Every structure is written in structure tokens, then in C-alpha cells.
mmCIF file of C-alpha atoms in Angstrom:
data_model
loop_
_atom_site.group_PDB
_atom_site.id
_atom_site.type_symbol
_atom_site.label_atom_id
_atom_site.label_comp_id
_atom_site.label_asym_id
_atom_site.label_seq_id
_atom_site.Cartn_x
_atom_site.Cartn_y
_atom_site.Cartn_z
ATOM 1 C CA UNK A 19 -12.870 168.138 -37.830
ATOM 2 C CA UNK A 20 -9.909 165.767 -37.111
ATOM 3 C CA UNK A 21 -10.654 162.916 -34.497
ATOM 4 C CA UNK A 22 -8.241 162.976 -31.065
ATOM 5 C CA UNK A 23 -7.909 160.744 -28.521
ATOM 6 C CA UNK A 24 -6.792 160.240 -24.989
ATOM 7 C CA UNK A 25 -5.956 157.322 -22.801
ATOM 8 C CA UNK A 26 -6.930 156.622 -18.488
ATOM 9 C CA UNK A 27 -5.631 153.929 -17.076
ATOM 10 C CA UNK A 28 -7.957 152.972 -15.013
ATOM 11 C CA UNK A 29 -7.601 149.682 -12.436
ATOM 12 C CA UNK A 30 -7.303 146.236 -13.239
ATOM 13 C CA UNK A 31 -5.500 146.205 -16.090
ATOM 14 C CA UNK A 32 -8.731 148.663 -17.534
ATOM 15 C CA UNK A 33 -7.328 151.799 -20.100
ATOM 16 C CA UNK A 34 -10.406 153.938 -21.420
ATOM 17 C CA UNK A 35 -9.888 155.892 -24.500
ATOM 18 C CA UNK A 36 -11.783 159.055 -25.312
ATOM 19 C CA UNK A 37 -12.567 159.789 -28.841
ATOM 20 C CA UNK A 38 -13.575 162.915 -29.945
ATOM 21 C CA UNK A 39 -14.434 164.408 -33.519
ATOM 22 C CA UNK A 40 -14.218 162.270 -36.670
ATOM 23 C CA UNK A 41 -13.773 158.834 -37.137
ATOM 24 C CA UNK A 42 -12.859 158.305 -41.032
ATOM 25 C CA UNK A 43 -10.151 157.012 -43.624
ATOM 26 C CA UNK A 44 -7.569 159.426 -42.014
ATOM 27 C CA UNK A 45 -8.048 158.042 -39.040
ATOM 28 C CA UNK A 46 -8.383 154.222 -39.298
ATOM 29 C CA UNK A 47 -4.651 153.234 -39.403
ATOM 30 C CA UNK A 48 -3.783 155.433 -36.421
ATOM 31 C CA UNK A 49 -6.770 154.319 -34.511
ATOM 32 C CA UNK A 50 -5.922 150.479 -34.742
ATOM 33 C CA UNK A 51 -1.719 151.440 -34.456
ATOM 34 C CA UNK A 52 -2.701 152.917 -30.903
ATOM 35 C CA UNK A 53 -4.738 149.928 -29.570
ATOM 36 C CA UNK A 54 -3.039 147.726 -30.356
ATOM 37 C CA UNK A 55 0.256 149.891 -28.935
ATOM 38 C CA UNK A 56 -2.201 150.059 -25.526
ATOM 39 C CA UNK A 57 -2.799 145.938 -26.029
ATOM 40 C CA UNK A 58 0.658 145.135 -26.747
ATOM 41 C CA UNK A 59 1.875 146.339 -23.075
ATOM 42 C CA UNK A 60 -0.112 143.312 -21.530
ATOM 43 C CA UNK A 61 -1.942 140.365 -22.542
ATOM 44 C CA UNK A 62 -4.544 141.157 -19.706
ATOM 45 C CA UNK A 63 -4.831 144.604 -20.766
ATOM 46 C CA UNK A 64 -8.810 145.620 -22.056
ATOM 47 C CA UNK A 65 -9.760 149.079 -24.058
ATOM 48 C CA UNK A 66 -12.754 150.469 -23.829
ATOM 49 C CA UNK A 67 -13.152 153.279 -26.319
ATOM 50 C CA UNK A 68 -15.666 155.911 -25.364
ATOM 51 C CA UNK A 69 -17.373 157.077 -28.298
ATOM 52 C CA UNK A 70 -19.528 159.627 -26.551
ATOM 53 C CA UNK A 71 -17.697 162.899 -28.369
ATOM 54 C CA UNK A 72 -17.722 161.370 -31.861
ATOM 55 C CA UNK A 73 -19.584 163.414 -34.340
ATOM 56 C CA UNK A 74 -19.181 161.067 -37.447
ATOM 57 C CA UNK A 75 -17.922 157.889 -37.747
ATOM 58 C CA UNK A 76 -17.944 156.016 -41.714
ATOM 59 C CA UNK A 77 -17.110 152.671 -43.037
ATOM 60 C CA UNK A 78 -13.760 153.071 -42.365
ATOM 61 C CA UNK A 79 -13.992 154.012 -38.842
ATOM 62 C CA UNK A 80 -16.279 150.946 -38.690
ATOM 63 C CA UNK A 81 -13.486 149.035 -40.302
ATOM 64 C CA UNK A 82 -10.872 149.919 -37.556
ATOM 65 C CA UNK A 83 -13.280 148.897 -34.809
ATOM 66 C CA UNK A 84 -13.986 145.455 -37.018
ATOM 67 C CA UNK A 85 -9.652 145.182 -37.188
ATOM 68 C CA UNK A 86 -9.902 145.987 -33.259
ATOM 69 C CA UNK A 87 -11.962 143.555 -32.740
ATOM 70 C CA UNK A 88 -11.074 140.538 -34.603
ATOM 71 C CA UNK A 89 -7.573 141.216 -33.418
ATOM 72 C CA UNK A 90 -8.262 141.429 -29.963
ATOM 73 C CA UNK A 91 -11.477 140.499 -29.245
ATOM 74 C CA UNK A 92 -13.529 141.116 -26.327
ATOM 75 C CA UNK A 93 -10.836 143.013 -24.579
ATOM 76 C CA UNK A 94 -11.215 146.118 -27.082
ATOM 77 C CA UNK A 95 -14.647 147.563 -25.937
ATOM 78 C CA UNK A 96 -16.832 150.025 -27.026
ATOM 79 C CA UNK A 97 -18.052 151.835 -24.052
ATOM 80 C CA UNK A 98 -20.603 154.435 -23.808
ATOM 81 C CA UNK A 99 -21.511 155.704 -27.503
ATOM 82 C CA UNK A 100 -23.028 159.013 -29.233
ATOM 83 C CA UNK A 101 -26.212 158.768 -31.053
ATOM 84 C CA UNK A 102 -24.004 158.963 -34.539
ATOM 85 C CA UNK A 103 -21.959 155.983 -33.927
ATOM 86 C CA UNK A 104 -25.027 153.817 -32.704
ATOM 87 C CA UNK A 105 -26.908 154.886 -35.627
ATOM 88 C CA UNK A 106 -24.068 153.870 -37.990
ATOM 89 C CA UNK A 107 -23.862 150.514 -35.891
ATOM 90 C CA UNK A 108 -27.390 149.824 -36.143
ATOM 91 C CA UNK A 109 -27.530 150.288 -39.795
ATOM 92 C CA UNK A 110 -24.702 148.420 -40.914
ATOM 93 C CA UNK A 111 -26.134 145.336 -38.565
ATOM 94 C CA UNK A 112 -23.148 145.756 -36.123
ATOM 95 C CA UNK A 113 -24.958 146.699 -32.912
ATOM 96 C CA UNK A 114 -24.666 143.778 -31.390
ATOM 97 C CA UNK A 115 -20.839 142.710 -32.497
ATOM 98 C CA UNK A 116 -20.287 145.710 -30.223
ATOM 99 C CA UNK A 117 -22.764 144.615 -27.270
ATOM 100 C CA UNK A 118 -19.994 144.041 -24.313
ATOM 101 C CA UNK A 119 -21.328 145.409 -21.337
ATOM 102 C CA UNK A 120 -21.081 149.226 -22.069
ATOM 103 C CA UNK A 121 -24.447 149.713 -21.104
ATOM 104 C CA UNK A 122 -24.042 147.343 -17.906
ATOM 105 C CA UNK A 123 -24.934 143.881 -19.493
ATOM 106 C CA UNK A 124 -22.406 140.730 -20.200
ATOM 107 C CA UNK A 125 -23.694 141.415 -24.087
ATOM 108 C CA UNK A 126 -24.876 137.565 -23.706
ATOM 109 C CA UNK A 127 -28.856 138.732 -24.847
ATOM 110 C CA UNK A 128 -27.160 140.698 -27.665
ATOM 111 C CA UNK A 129 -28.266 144.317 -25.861
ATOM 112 C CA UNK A 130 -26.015 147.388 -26.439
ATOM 113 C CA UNK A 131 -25.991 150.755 -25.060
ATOM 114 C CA UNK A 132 -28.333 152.957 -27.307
#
């Protein structure tokens, strides 16, 4: 199953993405090409991508959210999560690159949503 996405805008200078289906080596470069198309339009703007409807997500997936993130830092997001991704996150040690208030903390004490 092929990953899609869709964009809110959302106040404040806030867009939310929802992902849904696959994250893999198809979908990396497109992934990171529309952030940072959504980051480019402001230098205040901050993604959160919703991860609840992934299925899968591999080390390419995890790649584009690394590139995300060292590109843009703390203003790409990962919101709420499905149990797939957090797994994935967990194992490869990443859980707390990704802990930035999704589950209603500052990510300070290193907690993510799980």
C-alpha cells in the first residue's frame, strides 16, 4: 500500500500533515520535497506529521524524518503516532529524537507519545 498525505493549516503558523499507509524508499524523497515545500513558505512555519494511519514505516522512512529533522529542527514534529512507527522508533533508539510535545510534554525529560 502506497503512503498519502494531506496538509491543515491550522493557527499560528501550525500545518498538520496526515500520513497514511507506507512509509518506505518510494516514499522518502517525496516526503522530505513536501516539508520542506510546507517550511519554505515561512520561517515561522512548524509541521507536525501525524503518524497515527501509518501501517509500516522502514529505515528509509526513518531516514526522511532524520533529513526533516536535521534540516529543520524542532519545527518538523511528529505528532500523535501508531504503534508501528513507535515500535520502529524505539528500536532503532530514536524515541526520544522525536519527543516534542506530541504527547503534551516540552520533550525536555526525553518522554514521547507511546
Amino acid at each position: 500500500m502506497a503512503s498519502t498525505w494531506s496538509r491543515e493549516t491550522m493557527a499560528d503558523d501550525r500545518v498538520r500533515m496526515l500520513l497514511r499507509g507506507e512509509i518506505d524508499l518510494a516514499d522518502e524523497r517525496p516526503l522530505v520535497d513536501e516539508v520542506d515545500e510546507v517550511m519554505g513558505s515561512s520561517e515561522h512555519v512548524v509541521v507536525e506529521l501525524d503518524l497515527t494511519e501509518v501501517d509500516f514505516i522502514d529505515s528509509s522512512g526513518v531516514r526522511a524524518l532524520l533529513l526533516l529533522r536535521r534540516a529543520h529542527g524542532q519545527r518538523v514534529r511528529l505528532g500523535a503516532r501508531s504503534a508501528p512507527v513507535q515500535r520502529v522508533l524505539d528500536i532503532a533508539g530514536l524515541a526520544d529524537i522525536f519527543a516534542d510535545g506530541a504527547d503534551g510534554t516540552d520533550g525536555a525529560d526525553g518522554a514521547g507519545s507511546r
